[in-house]
Short mmCIF file of C-alpha atoms in Angstrom, two decimals:
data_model
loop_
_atom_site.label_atom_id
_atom_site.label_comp_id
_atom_site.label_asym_id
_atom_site.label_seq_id
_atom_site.Cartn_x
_atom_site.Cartn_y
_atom_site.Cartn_z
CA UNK A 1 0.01 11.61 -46.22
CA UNK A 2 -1.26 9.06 -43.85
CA UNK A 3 1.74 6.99 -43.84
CA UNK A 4 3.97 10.38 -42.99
CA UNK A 5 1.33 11.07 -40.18
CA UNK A 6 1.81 7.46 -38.86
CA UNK A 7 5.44 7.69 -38.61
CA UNK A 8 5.64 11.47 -37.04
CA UNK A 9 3.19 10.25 -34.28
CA UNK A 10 5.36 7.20 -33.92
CA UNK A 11 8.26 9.43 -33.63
CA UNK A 12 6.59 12.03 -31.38
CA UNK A 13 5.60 8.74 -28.86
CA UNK A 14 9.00 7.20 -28.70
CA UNK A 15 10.19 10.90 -27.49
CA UNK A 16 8.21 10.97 -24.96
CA UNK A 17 8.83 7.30 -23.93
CA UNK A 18 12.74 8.57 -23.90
CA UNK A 19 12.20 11.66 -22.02
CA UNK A 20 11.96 10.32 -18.69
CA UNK A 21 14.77 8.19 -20.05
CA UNK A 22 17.09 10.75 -20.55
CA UNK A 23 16.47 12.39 -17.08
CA UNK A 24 18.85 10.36 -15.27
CA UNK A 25 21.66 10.40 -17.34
CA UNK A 26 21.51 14.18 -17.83
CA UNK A 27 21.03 14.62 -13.99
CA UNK A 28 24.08 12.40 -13.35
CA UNK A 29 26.20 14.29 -15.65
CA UNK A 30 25.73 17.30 -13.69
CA UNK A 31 26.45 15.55 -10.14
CA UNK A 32 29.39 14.80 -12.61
CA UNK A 33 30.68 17.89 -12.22
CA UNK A 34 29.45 18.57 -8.25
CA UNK A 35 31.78 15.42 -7.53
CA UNK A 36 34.63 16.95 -9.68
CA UNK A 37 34.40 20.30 -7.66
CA UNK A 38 34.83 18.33 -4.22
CA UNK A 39 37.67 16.41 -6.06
CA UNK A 40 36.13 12.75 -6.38
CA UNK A 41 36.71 10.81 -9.61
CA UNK A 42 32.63 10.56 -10.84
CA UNK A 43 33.43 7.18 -12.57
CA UNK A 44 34.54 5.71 -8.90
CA UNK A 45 31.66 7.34 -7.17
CA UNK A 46 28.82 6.40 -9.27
CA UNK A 47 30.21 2.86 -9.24
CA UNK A 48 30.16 2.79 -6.06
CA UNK A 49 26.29 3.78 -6.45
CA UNK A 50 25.88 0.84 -8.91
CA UNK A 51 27.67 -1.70 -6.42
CA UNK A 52 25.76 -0.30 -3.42
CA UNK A 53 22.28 -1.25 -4.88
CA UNK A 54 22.98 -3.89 -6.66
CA UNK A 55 26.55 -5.53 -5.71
CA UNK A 56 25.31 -8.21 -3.59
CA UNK A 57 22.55 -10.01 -1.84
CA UNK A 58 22.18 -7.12 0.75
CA UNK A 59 22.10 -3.97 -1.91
CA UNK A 60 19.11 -6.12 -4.05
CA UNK A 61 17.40 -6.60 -1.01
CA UNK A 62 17.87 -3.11 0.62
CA UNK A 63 16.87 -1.38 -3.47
CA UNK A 64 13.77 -3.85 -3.13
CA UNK A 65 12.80 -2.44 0.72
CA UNK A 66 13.12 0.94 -0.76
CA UNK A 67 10.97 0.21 -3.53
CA UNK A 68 8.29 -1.06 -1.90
CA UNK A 69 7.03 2.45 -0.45
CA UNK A 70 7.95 3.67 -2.90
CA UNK A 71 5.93 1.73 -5.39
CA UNK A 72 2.87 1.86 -3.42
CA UNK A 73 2.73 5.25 -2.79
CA UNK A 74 3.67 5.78 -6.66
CA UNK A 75 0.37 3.42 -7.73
CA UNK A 76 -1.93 6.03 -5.52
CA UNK A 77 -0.21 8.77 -7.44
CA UNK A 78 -1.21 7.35 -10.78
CA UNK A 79 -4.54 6.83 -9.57
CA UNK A 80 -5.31 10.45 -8.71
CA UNK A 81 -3.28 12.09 -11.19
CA UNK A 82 -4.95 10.12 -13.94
CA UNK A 83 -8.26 11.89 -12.30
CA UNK A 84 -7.03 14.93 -12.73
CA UNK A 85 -6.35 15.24 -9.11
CA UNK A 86 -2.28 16.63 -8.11
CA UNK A 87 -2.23 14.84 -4.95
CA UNK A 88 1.33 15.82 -2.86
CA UNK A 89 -0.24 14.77 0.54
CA UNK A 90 1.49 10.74 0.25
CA UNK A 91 4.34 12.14 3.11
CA UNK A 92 1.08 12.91 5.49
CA UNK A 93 -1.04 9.44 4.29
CA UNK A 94 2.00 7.61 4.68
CA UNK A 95 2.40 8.55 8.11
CA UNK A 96 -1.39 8.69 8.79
CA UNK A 97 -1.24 4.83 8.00
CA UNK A 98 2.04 3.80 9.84
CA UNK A 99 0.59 5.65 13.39
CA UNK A 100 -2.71 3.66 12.71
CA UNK A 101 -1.10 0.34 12.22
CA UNK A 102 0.72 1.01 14.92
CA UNK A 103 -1.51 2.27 17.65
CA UNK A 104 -4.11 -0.86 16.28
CA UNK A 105 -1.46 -3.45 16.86
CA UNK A 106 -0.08 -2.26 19.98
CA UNK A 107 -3.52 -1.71 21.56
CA UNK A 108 -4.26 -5.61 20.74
CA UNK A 109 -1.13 -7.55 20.93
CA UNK A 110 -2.56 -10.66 21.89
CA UNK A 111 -5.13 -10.94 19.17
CA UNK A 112 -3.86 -14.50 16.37
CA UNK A 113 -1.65 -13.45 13.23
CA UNK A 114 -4.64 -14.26 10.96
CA UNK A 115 -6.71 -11.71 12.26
CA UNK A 116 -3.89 -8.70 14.01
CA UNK A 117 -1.89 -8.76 10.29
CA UNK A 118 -5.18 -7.85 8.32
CA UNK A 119 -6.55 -5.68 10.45
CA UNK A 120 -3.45 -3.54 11.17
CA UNK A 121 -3.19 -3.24 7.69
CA UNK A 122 -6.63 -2.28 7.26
CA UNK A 123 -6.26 0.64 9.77
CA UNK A 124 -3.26 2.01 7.74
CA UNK A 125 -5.57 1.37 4.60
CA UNK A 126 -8.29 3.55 6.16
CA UNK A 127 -6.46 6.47 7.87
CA UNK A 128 -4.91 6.81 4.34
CA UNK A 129 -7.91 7.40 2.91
CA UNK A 130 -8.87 9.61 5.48
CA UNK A 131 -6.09 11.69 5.57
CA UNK A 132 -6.64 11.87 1.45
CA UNK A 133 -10.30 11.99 1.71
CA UNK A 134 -10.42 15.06 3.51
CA UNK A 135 -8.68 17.09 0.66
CA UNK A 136 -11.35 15.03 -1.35
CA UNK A 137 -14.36 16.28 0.29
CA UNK A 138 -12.89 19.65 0.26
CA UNK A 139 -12.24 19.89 -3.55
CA UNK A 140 -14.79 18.49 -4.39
CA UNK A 141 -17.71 20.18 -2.37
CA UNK A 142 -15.88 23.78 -1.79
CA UNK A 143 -13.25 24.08 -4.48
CA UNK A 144 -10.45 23.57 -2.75
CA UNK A 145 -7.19 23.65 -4.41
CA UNK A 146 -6.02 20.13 -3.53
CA UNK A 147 -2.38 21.03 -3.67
CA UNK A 148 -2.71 23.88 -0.45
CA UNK A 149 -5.19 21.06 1.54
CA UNK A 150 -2.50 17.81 0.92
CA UNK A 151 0.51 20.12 1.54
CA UNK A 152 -1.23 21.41 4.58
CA UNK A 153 -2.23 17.56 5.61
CA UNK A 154 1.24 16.90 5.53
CA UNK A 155 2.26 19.26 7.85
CA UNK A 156 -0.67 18.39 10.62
CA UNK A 157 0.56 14.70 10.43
CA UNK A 158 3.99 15.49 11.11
CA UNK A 159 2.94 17.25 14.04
CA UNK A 160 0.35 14.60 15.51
CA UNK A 161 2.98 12.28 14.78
CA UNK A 162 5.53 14.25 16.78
CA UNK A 163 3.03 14.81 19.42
CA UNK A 164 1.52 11.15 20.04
CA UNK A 165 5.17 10.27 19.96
CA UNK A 166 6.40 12.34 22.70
CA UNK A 167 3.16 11.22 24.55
CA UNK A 168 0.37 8.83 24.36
CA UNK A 169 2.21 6.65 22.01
CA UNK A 170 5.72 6.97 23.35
CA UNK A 171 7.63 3.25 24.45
CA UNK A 172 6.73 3.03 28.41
CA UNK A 173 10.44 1.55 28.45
CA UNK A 174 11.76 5.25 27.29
CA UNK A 175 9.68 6.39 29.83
CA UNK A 176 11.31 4.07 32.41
CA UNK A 177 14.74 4.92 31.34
CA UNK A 178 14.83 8.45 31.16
CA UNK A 179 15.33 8.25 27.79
CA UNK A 180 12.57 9.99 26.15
CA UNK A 181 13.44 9.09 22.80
CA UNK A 182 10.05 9.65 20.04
CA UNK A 183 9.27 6.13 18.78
CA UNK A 184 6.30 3.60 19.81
CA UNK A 185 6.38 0.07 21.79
CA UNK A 186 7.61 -2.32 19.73
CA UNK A 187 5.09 -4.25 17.54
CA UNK A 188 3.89 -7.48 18.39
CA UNK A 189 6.00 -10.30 16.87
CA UNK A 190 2.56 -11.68 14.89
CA UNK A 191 1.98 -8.38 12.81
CA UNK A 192 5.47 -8.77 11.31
CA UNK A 193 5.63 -9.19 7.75
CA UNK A 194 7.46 -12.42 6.68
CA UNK A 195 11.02 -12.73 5.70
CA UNK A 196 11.26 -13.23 1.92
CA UNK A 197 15.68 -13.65 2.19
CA UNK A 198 17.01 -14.46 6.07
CA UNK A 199 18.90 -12.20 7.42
CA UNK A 200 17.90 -9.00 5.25
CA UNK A 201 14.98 -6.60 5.64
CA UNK A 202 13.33 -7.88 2.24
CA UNK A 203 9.73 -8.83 3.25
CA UNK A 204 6.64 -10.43 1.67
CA UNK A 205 5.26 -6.65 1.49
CA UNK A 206 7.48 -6.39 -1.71
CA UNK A 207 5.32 -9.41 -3.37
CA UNK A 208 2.00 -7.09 -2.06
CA UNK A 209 2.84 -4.22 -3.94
CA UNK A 210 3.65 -5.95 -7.32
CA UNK A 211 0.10 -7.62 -6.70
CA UNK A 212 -1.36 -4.35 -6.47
CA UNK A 213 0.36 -2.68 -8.98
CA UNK A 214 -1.12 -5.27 -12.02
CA UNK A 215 -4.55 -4.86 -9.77
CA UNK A 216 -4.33 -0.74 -10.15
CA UNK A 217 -4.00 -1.41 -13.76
CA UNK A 218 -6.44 -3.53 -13.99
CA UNK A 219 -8.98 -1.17 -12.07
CA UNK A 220 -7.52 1.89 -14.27
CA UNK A 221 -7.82 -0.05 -17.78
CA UNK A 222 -10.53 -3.18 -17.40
CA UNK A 223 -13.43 -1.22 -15.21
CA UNK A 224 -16.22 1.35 -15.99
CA UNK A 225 -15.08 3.19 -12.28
CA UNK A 226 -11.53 3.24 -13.69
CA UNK A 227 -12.40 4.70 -17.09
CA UNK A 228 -14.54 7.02 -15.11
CA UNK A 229 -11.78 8.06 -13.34
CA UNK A 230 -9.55 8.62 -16.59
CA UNK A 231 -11.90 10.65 -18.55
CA UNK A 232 -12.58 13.19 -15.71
CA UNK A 233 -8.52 13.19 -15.64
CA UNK A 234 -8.58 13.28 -19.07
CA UNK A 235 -11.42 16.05 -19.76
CA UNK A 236 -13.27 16.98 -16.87
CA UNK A 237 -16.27 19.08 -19.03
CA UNK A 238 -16.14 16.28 -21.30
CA UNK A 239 -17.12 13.83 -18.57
CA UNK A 240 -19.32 15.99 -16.84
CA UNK A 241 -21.32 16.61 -20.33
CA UNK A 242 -21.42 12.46 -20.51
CA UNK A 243 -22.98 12.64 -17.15
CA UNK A 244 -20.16 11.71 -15.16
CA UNK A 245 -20.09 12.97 -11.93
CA UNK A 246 -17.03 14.78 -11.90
CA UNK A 247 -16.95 15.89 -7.84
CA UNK A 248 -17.23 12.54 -7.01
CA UNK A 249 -14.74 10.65 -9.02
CA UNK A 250 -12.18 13.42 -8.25
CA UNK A 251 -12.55 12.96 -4.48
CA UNK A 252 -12.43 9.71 -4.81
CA UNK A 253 -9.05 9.80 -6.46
CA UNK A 254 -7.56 11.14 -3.77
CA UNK A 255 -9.09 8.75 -1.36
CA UNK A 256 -7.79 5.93 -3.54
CA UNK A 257 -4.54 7.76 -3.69
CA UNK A 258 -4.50 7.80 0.35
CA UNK A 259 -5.47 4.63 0.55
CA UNK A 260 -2.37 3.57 -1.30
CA UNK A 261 0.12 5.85 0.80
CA UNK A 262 -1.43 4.45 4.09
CA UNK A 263 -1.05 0.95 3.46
CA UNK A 264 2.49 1.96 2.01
CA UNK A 265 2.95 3.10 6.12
CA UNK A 266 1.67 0.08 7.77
CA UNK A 267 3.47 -1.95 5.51
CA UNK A 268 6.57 -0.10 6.53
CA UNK A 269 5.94 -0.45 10.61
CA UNK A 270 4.99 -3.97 9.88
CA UNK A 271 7.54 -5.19 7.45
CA UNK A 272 11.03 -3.00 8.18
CA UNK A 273 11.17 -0.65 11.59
CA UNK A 274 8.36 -2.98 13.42
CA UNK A 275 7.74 0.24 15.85
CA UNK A 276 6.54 4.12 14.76
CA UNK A 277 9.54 6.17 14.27
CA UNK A 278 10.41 9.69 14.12
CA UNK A 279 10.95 10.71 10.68
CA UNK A 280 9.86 6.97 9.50
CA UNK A 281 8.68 8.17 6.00
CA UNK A 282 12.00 9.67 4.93
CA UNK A 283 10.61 12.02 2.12
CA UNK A 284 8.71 7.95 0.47
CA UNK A 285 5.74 10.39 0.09
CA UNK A 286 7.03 12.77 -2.36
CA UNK A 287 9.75 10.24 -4.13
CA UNK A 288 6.95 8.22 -4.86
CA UNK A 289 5.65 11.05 -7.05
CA UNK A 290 8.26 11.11 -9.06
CA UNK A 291 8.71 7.68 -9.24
CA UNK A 292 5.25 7.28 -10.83
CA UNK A 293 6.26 10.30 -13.31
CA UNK A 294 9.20 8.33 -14.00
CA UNK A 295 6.60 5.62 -14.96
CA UNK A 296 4.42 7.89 -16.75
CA UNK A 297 1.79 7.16 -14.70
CA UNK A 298 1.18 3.99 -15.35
CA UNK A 299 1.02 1.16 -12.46
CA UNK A 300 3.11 -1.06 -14.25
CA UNK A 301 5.97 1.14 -15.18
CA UNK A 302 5.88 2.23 -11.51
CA UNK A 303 7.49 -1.08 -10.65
CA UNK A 304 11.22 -0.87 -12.25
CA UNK A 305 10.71 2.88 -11.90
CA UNK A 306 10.40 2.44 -8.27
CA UNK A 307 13.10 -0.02 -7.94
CA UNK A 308 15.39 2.67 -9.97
CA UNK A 309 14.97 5.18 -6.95
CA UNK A 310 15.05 2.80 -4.32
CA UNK A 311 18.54 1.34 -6.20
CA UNK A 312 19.43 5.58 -5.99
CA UNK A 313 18.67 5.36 -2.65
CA UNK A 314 20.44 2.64 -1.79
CA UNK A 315 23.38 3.31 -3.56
CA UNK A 316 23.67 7.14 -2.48
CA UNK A 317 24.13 5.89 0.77
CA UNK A 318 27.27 3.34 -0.35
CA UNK A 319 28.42 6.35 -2.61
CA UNK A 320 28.42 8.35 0.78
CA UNK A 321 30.53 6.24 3.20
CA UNK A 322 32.77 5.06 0.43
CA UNK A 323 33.95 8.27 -1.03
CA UNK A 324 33.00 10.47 2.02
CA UNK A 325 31.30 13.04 0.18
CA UNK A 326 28.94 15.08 2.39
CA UNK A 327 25.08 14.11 2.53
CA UNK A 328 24.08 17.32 0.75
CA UNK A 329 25.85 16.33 -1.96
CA UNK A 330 24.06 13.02 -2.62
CA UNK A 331 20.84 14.66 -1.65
CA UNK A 332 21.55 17.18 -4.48
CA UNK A 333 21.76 14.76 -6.90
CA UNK A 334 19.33 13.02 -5.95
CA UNK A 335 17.38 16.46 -6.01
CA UNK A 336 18.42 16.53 -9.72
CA UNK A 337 17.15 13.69 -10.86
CA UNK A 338 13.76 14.46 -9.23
CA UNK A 339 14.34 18.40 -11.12
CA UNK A 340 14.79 16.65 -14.66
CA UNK A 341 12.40 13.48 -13.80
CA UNK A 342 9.83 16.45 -13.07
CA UNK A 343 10.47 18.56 -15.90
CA UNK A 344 10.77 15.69 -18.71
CA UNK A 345 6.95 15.21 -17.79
CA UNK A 346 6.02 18.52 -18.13
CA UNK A 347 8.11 18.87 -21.33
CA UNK A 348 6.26 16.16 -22.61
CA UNK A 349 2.65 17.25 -21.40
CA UNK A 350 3.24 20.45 -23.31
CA UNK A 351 4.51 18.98 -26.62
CA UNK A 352 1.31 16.53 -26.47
CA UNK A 353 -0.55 19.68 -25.83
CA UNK A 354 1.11 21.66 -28.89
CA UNK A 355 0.48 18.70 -31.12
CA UNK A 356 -3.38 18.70 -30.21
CA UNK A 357 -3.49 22.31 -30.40
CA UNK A 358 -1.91 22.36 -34.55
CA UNK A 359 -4.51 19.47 -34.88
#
């Protein structure tokens, strides 16, 4: 009987490993069909998706610039959904941290590279954390639904952004040529990230985030704070009955999760755009949630997750120009994959539910 319960939870795990799996191709078969109603061949078109993101030098480089948000956002997501914490505010910490690193840098563009590069970073780090603390303080002292207070965060940093970008913030040279166009001075050459390839946007914030990511599991898997964090996640009257303070550790997930998403910003100002843009985070807030559910969760299966929906990025794009489909289209599929990325987590969530449930 023990042997037959063995090999049914075995079974029961390596569905669930598949289930995110399976996503993608299911999604893509659909888009299958989209492409065949605007009469493109699906085998062309997705190959041109494959050889967009990873053809050459410049689509491995371009997936791995993708990822990188991506991937750091993702490894804040795992850290306050594994608190029990749904934290969809990344879009607004993201920003949050790009408009810090920014206005830190351009305020003191004379200060050395050893000192300007940390500190720039820092400020993205800590108006993260402040843009996910806030929801913190709020769930945690009032009750607070956390998914209302992140969604509303997003919205307020979009507009701040728009606003300091239109006007304290705004490039004095758009100002001098009439222009008026929303983006920031450029940064000063010493807060650049370094070129990892010449000639391509690849930059040494790629090598940060896969540093982090093994560091996130480590904190998660190898510390009392991070086990803390789990078993409020895990069973939040549990915990507090253990005499875990349960307030507290949730609040701090979604600082830690902010903090993540920030320095995913100033890593993007610093290491690919090197000025505050309009629309800079380009939805890496909420595709890094589903890149960590892609990874179940887990820091380290955030990383080829992450790279999978950069690559998707990346190669939507080629996909686009080459077989001049129309950017809804790719967006819809790309929508897809997020739909059935979503719902294989769920779908697994409830069958681990069911199985504790029948004991």
């Amino acid at each position: 009987m023990k042997d037959k319960w063995n090999v049914r939870e075995f079974l029961n795990k390596t569905v669930d490993a598949l289930l995110p799996l399976l996503a993608v191709p299911a999604a893509l078969l659909i888009g299958a069909f989209l492409l065949l109603i605007f009469k493109v061949n699906p085998l062309e078109a997705y190959w041109q998706l494959l050889k967009g993101a990873f053809g050459d030098v410049s689509g491995i480089t371009q997936t791995l610039v993708k990822a990188t948000p991506l991937l750091l956002v993702g490894l804040g997501v795992c850290i306050a959904f594994r608190g029990g914490i749904i934290n969809i505010g990344g879009e607004g910490q993201f920003i949050a941290g790009a408009l810090a690193a920014t206005a830190f840098s351009v305020g003191l563009p004379n200060l050395p590279r050893f000192i300007i590069l940390p500190l720039s970073l820092l400020c993205g780090i800590l108006a993260g954390g402040l843009w996910g603390g806030l929801p913190g303080i709020l769930k945690s002292r009032l009750g607070v639904n956390e998914i209302l207070s992140t969604v509303m965060m997003n919205a307020i940093a979009v507009q701040l952004s728009n606003f300091l970008l239109r006007g304290p913030m705004i490039d004095p040279a758009e100002l001098e040529a009439g222009t008026q166009i929303a983006q920031s001075a450029l940064l000063p050459k010493a807060v650049w990230l370094t070129k990892l390839v010449p000639r391509t946007l690849l930059h040494s914030g790629a090598i940060i985030a896969v540093i982090l990511a093994v560091l996130v599991f480590i904190f998660l898997w190898r510390t009392s704070i991070g086990y803390r964090i789990r078993a409020v996640g895990s069973n939040p009257e549990a915990a507090r009955y253990a005499g875990i303070p349960v307030p507290f550790y949730q609040a701090l997930s979604l600082i830690l999760g902010g903090v993540f998403a920030g320095l995913a910003g100033a890593v993007e100002v610093t290491g690919v755009s090197h000025r505050m843009l309009e629309n800079l985070s380009a939805g890496y807030g909420f595709s890094g949630i589903v890149a960590a559910l892609f990874g179940k969760l887990h820091p380290l299966g955030s990383i080829p997750a992450s790279i999978l929906f950069g690559a998707l990025l990346v190669g939507g794009n080629k996909m686009q120009r080459s077989m001049q489909v129309p950017s809804a289209l790719i967006d819809t599929i790309l929508g897809l994959i997020v739909l059935f990325v979503v719902s294989a987590d769920i779908w697994s969530r409830y069958r681990a539910t069911r199985r504790q449930s029948h004991g």
